[in-house]
CSV table of C-alpha atoms and ligand atoms in Angstrom, one decimal:
chain,number,residue,atom,x,y,z
A,1,MET,CA,18.4,-119.3,118.6
A,2,SER,CA,19.0,-116.2,116.5
A,3,LYS,CA,16.1,-114.5,114.9
A,4,GLN,CA,15.3,-115.1,111.2
A,5,ALA,CA,16.3,-111.9,109.3
A,6,VAL,CA,13.9,-110.6,106.7
A,7,LEU,CA,14.4,-107.7,104.3
A,8,VAL,CA,11.4,-105.5,103.9
A,9,VAL,CA,11.8,-103.5,100.7
A,10,GLY,CA,9.6,-100.5,100.8
A,11,GLY,CA,9.2,-100.9,104.6
A,12,ALA,CA,8.7,-97.2,105.2
A,13,GLY,CA,5.5,-97.1,103.1
A,14,PHE,CA,1.9,-97.6,104.0
A,15,ILE,CA,1.7,-101.4,104.0
A,16,GLY,CA,5.4,-102.0,104.5
A,17,SER,CA,5.5,-100.0,107.8
A,18,HIS,CA,2.6,-102.0,109.3
A,19,MET,CA,4.4,-105.2,108.1
A,20,CYS,CA,7.6,-104.2,109.9
A,21,THR,CA,5.8,-103.7,113.2
A,22,LEU,CA,4.0,-107.1,112.8
A,23,LEU,CA,7.3,-108.9,111.9
A,24,ASP,CA,9.1,-107.4,114.8
A,25,ALA,CA,6.3,-108.4,117.2
A,26,ALA,CA,6.4,-111.9,115.7
A,27,GLY,CA,10.1,-112.3,116.6
A,28,TYR,CA,11.8,-111.6,113.2
A,29,ALA,CA,14.8,-109.4,112.8
A,30,VAL,CA,13.6,-106.6,110.4
A,31,ILE,CA,15.9,-104.9,107.9
A,32,VAL,CA,14.2,-102.2,105.9
A,33,LEU,CA,15.4,-100.9,102.5
A,34,ASP,CA,13.5,-97.9,101.3
A,35,SER,CA,14.4,-95.0,98.9
A,36,LEU,CA,11.9,-92.7,100.8
A,37,VAL,CA,10.5,-91.5,97.4
A,38,SER,CA,7.0,-91.9,98.6
A,39,SER,CA,7.2,-92.8,102.3
A,40,ARG,CA,6.8,-91.0,105.6
A,41,HIS,CA,7.2,-93.7,108.2
A,42,ARG,CA,11.0,-93.6,108.7
A,43,ALA,CA,10.7,-92.8,112.4
A,44,ALA,CA,8.0,-95.2,113.4
A,45,ILE,CA,9.4,-98.5,112.0
A,46,PRO,CA,11.4,-101.0,114.0
A,47,GLY,CA,14.6,-102.7,113.0
A,48,VAL,CA,17.5,-101.6,110.9
A,49,PHE,CA,16.8,-98.9,108.3
A,50,VAL,CA,18.8,-98.5,105.1
A,51,GLU,CA,18.0,-95.7,102.7
A,52,GLY,CA,18.6,-96.8,99.1
A,53,ASP,CA,17.4,-98.0,95.8
A,54,MET,CA,16.2,-101.6,95.4
A,55,ALA,CA,17.9,-101.6,91.9
A,56,ASP,CA,21.3,-101.0,93.6
A,57,SER,CA,22.5,-104.6,93.3
A,58,ALA,CA,25.7,-104.0,95.2
A,59,LEU,CA,23.8,-102.5,98.1
A,60,VAL,CA,21.2,-105.2,98.2
A,61,GLU,CA,23.8,-108.0,98.2
A,62,ARG,CA,25.8,-106.2,100.9
A,63,ILE,CA,22.7,-105.9,103.1
A,64,CYS,CA,21.8,-109.5,102.6
A,65,ARG,CA,25.3,-110.8,103.5
A,66,GLN,CA,25.8,-108.5,106.4
A,67,HIS,CA,22.4,-109.3,108.0
A,68,ARG,CA,22.2,-112.9,106.9
A,69,ILE,CA,18.9,-112.2,105.2
A,70,ASP,CA,16.8,-115.3,104.8
A,71,ALA,CA,13.7,-114.0,103.1
A,72,ALA,CA,12.5,-110.8,101.4
A,73,LEU,CA,9.1,-109.0,101.3
A,74,HIS,CA,8.7,-106.4,98.5
A,75,PHE,CA,6.4,-103.4,98.9
A,76,ALA,CA,8.3,-100.8,96.9
A,77,ALA,CA,6.0,-100.2,93.9
A,78,PHE,CA,4.1,-97.4,92.3
A,79,ILE,CA,0.4,-98.1,92.8
A,80,GLU,CA,-1.8,-95.5,91.1
A,81,VAL,CA,-3.9,-96.9,88.2
A,82,GLY,CA,-4.6,-93.5,86.7
A,83,GLU,CA,-1.0,-92.4,86.8
A,84,SER,CA,0.1,-95.7,85.2
A,85,VAL,CA,-2.2,-94.9,82.3
A,86,ARG,CA,-0.7,-91.4,81.9
A,87,ASP,CA,2.9,-92.4,82.5
A,88,PRO,CA,3.5,-96.1,81.9
A,89,ALA,CA,7.2,-95.8,81.6
A,90,LYS,CA,7.5,-94.8,85.2
A,91,TYR,CA,5.6,-98.0,86.1
A,92,PHE,CA,7.5,-100.4,83.9
A,93,GLU,CA,10.8,-98.9,85.1
A,94,ASN,CA,10.1,-99.2,88.8
A,95,ASN,CA,7.7,-102.1,89.1
A,96,VAL,CA,9.3,-104.3,86.5
A,97,ILE,CA,12.9,-103.4,85.7
A,98,LYS,CA,13.9,-102.4,89.3
A,99,THR,CA,12.0,-105.3,90.8
A,100,LEU,CA,13.8,-107.8,88.5
A,101,LYS,CA,17.1,-106.3,89.5
A,102,LEU,CA,16.2,-106.6,93.2
A,103,VAL,CA,15.3,-110.3,92.6
A,104,GLU,CA,18.6,-110.9,90.8
A,105,ALA,CA,20.6,-109.4,93.7
A,106,LEU,CA,18.7,-111.5,96.2
A,107,ARG,CA,19.4,-114.6,94.2
A,108,ALA,CA,23.1,-113.7,94.0
A,109,ALA,CA,23.1,-113.4,97.8
A,110,SER,CA,21.4,-116.9,98.0
A,111,VAL,CA,18.1,-115.5,99.3
A,112,ASP,CA,15.4,-117.9,98.0
A,113,LYS,CA,12.2,-116.9,99.7
A,114,PHE,CA,10.2,-113.9,98.5
A,115,ILE,CA,6.8,-112.4,99.2
A,116,PHE,CA,5.5,-110.2,96.4
A,117,SER,CA,2.7,-107.6,96.6
A,118,SER,CA,0.5,-108.1,93.6
A,119,THR,CA,-2.9,-106.7,92.9
A,120,ALA,CA,-6.5,-107.5,91.8
A,121,SER,CA,-5.7,-105.3,88.8
A,122,VAL,CA,-4.2,-108.4,87.1
A,123,TYR,CA,-7.7,-109.6,86.5
A,124,GLY,CA,-8.8,-106.6,84.3
A,125,LEU,CA,-12.5,-106.9,83.8
A,126,PRO,CA,-13.2,-110.2,85.3
A,127,GLY,CA,-17.0,-110.1,84.9
A,128,ALA,CA,-17.5,-112.5,87.8
A,129,GLU,CA,-19.3,-111.9,91.1
A,130,ALA,CA,-16.3,-113.0,93.1
A,131,ILE,CA,-12.8,-113.4,91.6
A,132,ASP,CA,-10.8,-116.5,92.4
A,133,GLU,CA,-7.3,-117.3,91.3
A,134,SER,CA,-8.4,-119.6,88.4
A,135,LEU,CA,-9.9,-116.7,86.4
A,136,PRO,CA,-7.9,-115.5,83.4
A,137,VAL,CA,-5.5,-112.6,84.0
A,138,LYS,CA,-6.0,-109.7,81.5
A,139,PRO,CA,-5.0,-106.4,83.1
A,140,ILE,CA,-6.5,-103.3,81.5
A,141,ASN,CA,-4.0,-100.8,82.9
A,142,PRO,CA,-0.2,-100.6,82.9
A,143,TYR,CA,-0.2,-100.9,86.7
A,144,GLY,CA,-1.8,-104.3,86.5
A,145,MET,CA,0.4,-105.3,83.6
A,146,THR,CA,3.6,-104.5,85.6
A,147,LYS,CA,2.4,-106.6,88.5
A,148,LEU,CA,1.4,-109.5,86.3
A,149,SER,CA,4.8,-109.4,84.5
A,150,ILE,CA,6.6,-109.9,87.8
A,151,GLU,CA,4.2,-112.6,88.9
A,152,GLN,CA,5.0,-114.5,85.7
A,153,ALA,CA,8.7,-114.0,86.1
A,154,LEU,CA,8.5,-115.2,89.7
A,155,ALA,CA,6.6,-118.3,88.8
A,156,SER,CA,9.2,-119.3,86.2
A,157,TYR,CA,12.1,-118.4,88.5
A,158,GLU,CA,10.6,-120.8,91.1
A,159,GLN,CA,10.5,-123.6,88.5
A,160,ALA,CA,13.9,-122.9,87.1
A,161,TYR,CA,16.0,-121.8,90.1
A,162,GLY,CA,14.0,-122.8,93.2
A,163,PHE,CA,13.5,-119.1,94.0
A,164,ARG,CA,10.2,-119.6,95.9
A,165,SER,CA,7.7,-116.8,96.1
A,166,VAL,CA,4.2,-116.1,97.3
A,167,ARG,CA,2.4,-113.6,95.1
A,168,LEU,CA,-0.4,-111.9,97.0
A,169,ARG,CA,-3.1,-110.2,95.0
A,170,TYR,CA,-4.4,-107.4,97.2
A,171,PHE,CA,-7.8,-106.0,96.6
A,172,ASN,CA,-8.3,-102.5,98.1
A,173,ALA,CA,-5.8,-102.0,100.9
A,174,ALA,CA,-7.1,-99.5,103.5
A,175,GLY,CA,-7.4,-98.8,107.2
A,176,ALA,CA,-4.6,-98.0,109.6
A,177,ASP,CA,-3.0,-99.2,112.8
A,178,PRO,CA,-5.8,-99.1,115.4
A,179,GLU,CA,-3.4,-97.4,117.9
A,180,GLY,CA,-2.9,-94.4,115.6
A,181,GLU,CA,0.9,-94.9,115.2
A,182,LEU,CA,0.9,-95.6,111.5
A,183,GLY,CA,-1.5,-95.1,108.5
A,184,GLU,CA,-1.8,-94.1,104.9
A,185,CYS,CA,-0.1,-91.0,103.8
A,186,HIS,CA,0.5,-90.7,100.0
A,187,ASP,CA,1.4,-87.4,98.5
A,188,PRO,CA,-0.6,-86.6,96.5
A,189,GLU,CA,-3.3,-88.9,98.0
A,190,THR,CA,-5.4,-90.6,95.4
A,191,HIS,CA,-7.0,-93.4,97.3
A,192,LEU,CA,-10.7,-93.3,98.1
A,193,ILE,CA,-10.9,-93.8,101.8
A,194,PRO,CA,-8.2,-91.3,102.9
A,195,LEU,CA,-9.7,-88.7,100.5
A,196,ILE,CA,-13.2,-89.3,101.9
A,197,LEU,CA,-11.8,-88.8,105.4
A,198,GLN,CA,-10.0,-85.6,104.4
A,199,ALA,CA,-13.3,-84.3,103.2
A,200,ALA,CA,-14.9,-85.4,106.6
A,201,SER,CA,-12.1,-83.6,108.6
A,202,GLY,CA,-12.4,-80.4,106.5
A,203,ARG,CA,-8.9,-80.8,104.9
A,204,ARG,CA,-10.7,-80.8,101.5
A,205,ASP,CA,-14.1,-79.5,100.7
A,206,HIS,CA,-15.4,-82.4,98.6
A,207,ILE,CA,-14.5,-85.7,97.0
A,208,LYS,CA,-14.8,-86.5,93.3
A,209,LEU,CA,-16.9,-89.5,92.3
A,210,PHE,CA,-15.2,-90.9,89.3
A,211,GLY,CA,-18.1,-92.2,87.2
A,212,ASP,CA,-21.7,-92.8,88.1
A,213,ASP,CA,-22.6,-94.8,85.0
A,214,TYR,CA,-21.0,-98.1,85.7
A,215,GLY,CA,-23.0,-101.4,85.5
A,216,THR,CA,-23.5,-101.5,89.3
A,217,PRO,CA,-26.7,-100.8,91.3
A,218,ASP,CA,-25.9,-97.2,92.2
A,219,GLY,CA,-23.6,-96.6,89.1
A,220,SER,CA,-20.4,-96.2,91.1
A,221,CYS,CA,-17.5,-98.7,91.1
A,222,ILE,CA,-17.5,-101.6,93.6
A,223,ARG,CA,-14.4,-102.6,95.4
A,224,ASP,CA,-13.4,-105.0,98.1
A,225,TYR,CA,-11.7,-103.1,100.9
A,226,VAL,CA,-9.3,-105.0,103.1
A,227,HIS,CA,-7.6,-103.8,106.3
A,228,VAL,CA,-3.9,-103.3,106.1
A,229,LEU,CA,-3.3,-105.4,109.3
A,230,ASP,CA,-5.2,-108.3,107.8
A,231,LEU,CA,-3.0,-108.0,104.7
A,232,CYS,CA,0.1,-108.1,106.9
A,233,ARG,CA,-1.2,-111.1,108.7
A,234,ALA,CA,-1.5,-112.9,105.4
A,235,HIS,CA,2.1,-112.0,104.6
A,236,LEU,CA,3.2,-113.5,107.9
A,237,ALA,CA,1.3,-116.7,107.1
A,238,ALA,CA,2.9,-116.8,103.6
A,239,LEU,CA,6.3,-116.4,105.1
A,240,GLU,CA,5.6,-119.3,107.4
A,241,ARG,CA,4.5,-121.4,104.5
A,242,LEU,CA,7.8,-120.8,102.7
A,243,ASN,CA,9.7,-121.4,106.0
A,244,ALA,CA,8.0,-124.8,106.2
A,245,GLY,CA,9.5,-125.7,102.9
A,246,LEU,CA,6.3,-125.5,100.9
A,247,PRO,CA,6.2,-124.2,97.4
A,248,GLY,CA,5.2,-120.7,96.4
A,249,ASP,CA,1.8,-119.9,95.1
A,250,VAL,CA,-0.6,-117.1,94.3
A,251,TYR,CA,-3.4,-115.9,96.6
A,252,ASN,CA,-6.2,-113.3,96.5
A,253,LEU,CA,-6.5,-111.2,99.6
A,254,GLY,CA,-9.8,-109.5,100.1
A,255,ASN,CA,-12.8,-109.5,102.4
A,256,GLY,CA,-15.1,-111.2,99.9
A,257,GLY,CA,-17.6,-108.3,100.1
A,258,GLY,CA,-17.9,-105.3,97.8
A,259,TYR,CA,-18.9,-101.7,98.5
A,260,SER,CA,-19.7,-99.0,95.9
A,261,VAL,CA,-18.0,-95.7,96.2
A,262,LEU,CA,-21.2,-94.1,97.3
A,263,GLU,CA,-21.7,-96.8,100.0
A,264,VAL,CA,-18.2,-96.1,101.3
A,265,VAL,CA,-19.1,-92.4,101.5
A,266,GLU,CA,-22.3,-93.2,103.4
A,267,ALA,CA,-20.4,-95.5,105.9
A,268,ALA,CA,-17.8,-92.8,106.4
A,269,ARG,CA,-20.6,-90.3,107.2
A,270,GLU,CA,-21.9,-92.6,109.8
A,271,VAL,CA,-18.6,-93.5,111.4
A,272,THR,CA,-17.3,-89.9,111.5
A,273,GLY,CA,-20.6,-88.1,112.0
A,274,CYS,CA,-19.4,-85.5,109.5
A,275,GLU,CA,-20.7,-84.2,106.2
A,276,ILE,CA,-18.9,-85.4,103.1
A,277,GLU,CA,-19.7,-83.6,99.8
A,278,VAL,CA,-19.6,-85.7,96.7
A,279,ARG,CA,-19.2,-84.1,93.2
A,280,ARG,CA,-19.8,-86.3,90.2
A,281,GLU,CA,-17.0,-86.4,87.6
A,282,ALA,CA,-16.1,-88.4,84.5
A,283,ARG,CA,-14.8,-91.9,84.8
A,284,ARG,CA,-11.1,-92.4,85.7
A,285,PRO,CA,-9.3,-94.3,82.9
A,286,GLY,CA,-8.4,-97.8,83.7
A,287,ASP,CA,-11.1,-98.5,86.3
A,288,PRO,CA,-13.0,-101.8,86.1
A,289,ASP,CA,-16.6,-101.6,87.4
A,290,VAL,CA,-16.4,-104.4,90.1
A,291,LEU,CA,-13.5,-106.1,91.8
A,292,VAL,CA,-14.5,-108.5,94.7
A,293,ALA,CA,-12.3,-111.3,96.0
A,294,ASP,CA,-13.0,-114.9,96.6
A,295,ALA,CA,-10.2,-115.5,99.1
A,296,GLY,CA,-11.1,-119.1,99.8
A,297,LYS,CA,-7.7,-120.3,98.7
A,298,ALA,CA,-5.8,-118.1,101.2
A,299,ARG,CA,-8.2,-119.3,103.9
A,300,ARG,CA,-7.5,-122.9,103.1
A,301,ASP,CA,-3.8,-122.8,102.5
A,302,LEU,CA,-2.7,-119.9,104.7
A,303,GLY,CA,-5.4,-120.2,107.4
A,304,TRP,CA,-6.1,-116.6,106.8
A,305,THR,CA,-9.4,-115.0,107.7
A,306,PRO,CA,-9.7,-111.2,107.7
A,307,GLU,CA,-10.7,-109.8,111.1
A,308,TYR,CA,-11.8,-106.3,110.1
A,309,GLY,CA,-14.8,-105.0,108.0
A,310,LEU,CA,-15.4,-101.7,106.3
A,311,ARG,CA,-16.5,-99.9,109.4
A,312,ASP,CA,-13.3,-100.9,111.3
A,313,ILE,CA,-11.3,-99.9,108.3
A,314,ILE,CA,-12.9,-96.4,108.2
A,315,ALA,CA,-12.8,-96.0,112.0
A,316,HIS,CA,-9.0,-96.8,112.2
A,317,ALA,CA,-8.3,-94.6,109.2
A,318,TRP,CA,-10.4,-91.8,110.8
A,319,ARG,CA,-8.2,-92.0,113.9
A,320,TRP,CA,-5.2,-91.7,111.7
A,321,GLU,CA,-6.7,-88.7,109.8
A,322,GLN,CA,-7.0,-87.0,113.1
A,323,VAL,CA,-3.3,-87.6,113.9
A,324,LEU,CA,-2.4,-86.1,110.5
A,325,CYS,CA,-4.6,-83.1,111.2
A,326,ALA,CA,-3.1,-82.6,114.6
A,327,GLU,CA,0.4,-82.8,113.1
A,328,ARG,CA,-0.5,-79.9,110.8
A,329,GLY,CA,-1.6,-77.9,113.8
A,330,ALA,CA,-5.2,-77.9,112.6
A,331,PRO,CA,-7.4,-80.3,114.5
A,332,ALA,CA,-10.1,-82.1,112.4
A,333,GLN,CA,-13.0,-79.7,112.0
A,334,GLY,CA,-15.6,-81.3,109.8
A,335,THR,CA,-19.1,-80.1,109.4
A,336,PRO,CA,-21.4,-82.3,111.7
A,337,LEU,CA,-24.1,-84.2,109.9
A,338,ARG,CA,-27.5,-82.7,110.4
B,1,UDP,N1,-12.4,-93.1,93.4
B,1,UDP,C1,-13.3,-92.0,93.3
B,1,UDP,N2,-12.8,-90.8,93.7
B,1,UDP,C2,-11.5,-90.6,94.2
B,1,UDP,C3,-10.7,-91.7,94.3
B,1,UDP,C4,-11.2,-93.0,93.9
B,1,UDP,O1,-14.4,-92.1,92.9
B,1,UDP,O2,-11.2,-89.5,94.5
B,1,UDP,C5,-12.9,-94.4,93.0
B,1,UDP,C6,-12.1,-95.1,92.0
B,1,UDP,O3,-12.6,-94.7,90.7
B,1,UDP,C7,-12.3,-96.6,92.3
B,1,UDP,C8,-12.5,-96.6,93.8
B,1,UDP,O4,-12.8,-95.3,94.2
B,1,UDP,O5,-13.5,-97.0,91.7
B,1,UDP,C9,-11.2,-97.0,94.5
B,1,UDP,O6,-10.2,-96.3,94.0
B,1,UDP,P1,-8.7,-96.2,94.7
B,1,UDP,O7,-7.9,-95.2,93.9
B,1,UDP,O8,-8.9,-96.0,96.1
B,1,UDP,O9,-8.2,-97.7,94.5
B,1,UDP,P2,-8.0,-98.6,93.2
B,1,UDP,O10,-9.3,-99.4,93.1
B,1,UDP,O11,-7.6,-97.7,92.1
B,1,UDP,O12,-6.8,-99.5,93.6
């Protein structure tokens, strides 16, 4: 039997590249479409690689027909909350307009299964200990608004056109391939764990703590960090759900436990054995104080249980940080903890 062909849009990015490896290992034929605007993993990903824009309808339709694409996974989004506040047009253009064009091209090519990377940012300021999917969605930043717009479009496309989709609301994606082949590498980097590890390795001399006056026990924001491989395993389960003919749905993906920024720094000091200097700064616009998942629905419907906790996430990301340092010809040289 021939392999099921899946299109991975944004397959050269952080989560997309890990997804390609997992899909390949699971026996899917992987076809990647990536514009390479913010990706580095071109060389490391399996399958067929096409460089191009997801809004290029003719290209998407051609790829789908040529490779008999049966389902698509979409990772090609801009993801920085702070930047989305400063430059919302960039986010609405890419994350909404281009994504809708992609979906239209898929529909034109008779692809009717879609996995969408959404975000906990759709909940805004949920004010609950653990967030489940029944809570109201009220994003407080343009990034979350763009993701919610697509979720809503997809839900109505499923009703009207039978274009089935699983919308996965990630909490804080982090970690790296434990073998050190792939990892997070945004430029500029804005995410907490890679920045902390750059401070540990000596690539930067400190990290900024954005706000120490939130309504949390130590005043810093609390987030639910989830390993990239756990996220990818959830996508695989979501794809299997659609393959089994079941309807699309929306799921939270998180570990169900929250850590403050200062707790993450402390855990990173312990894992790396290196000093990490923290400088307190003003709040970053658009940041809610606490975001922690109740991922019970994903556990029940997708059989998904995350394998990795915060320390694994940091340990794997630390290995990757050492790969990045070595690539720059400057091995990690942090200051050992006293
Ligand atoms: N954060 C921070 N300093 C940084 C980067 C992030 O204090 O240099 C905080 C940020 O305000 C948030 C948390 O760390 O509370 C996680 O931020 P990140 O950008 O990693 O992910 P987000 O929650 O925005 O998706």
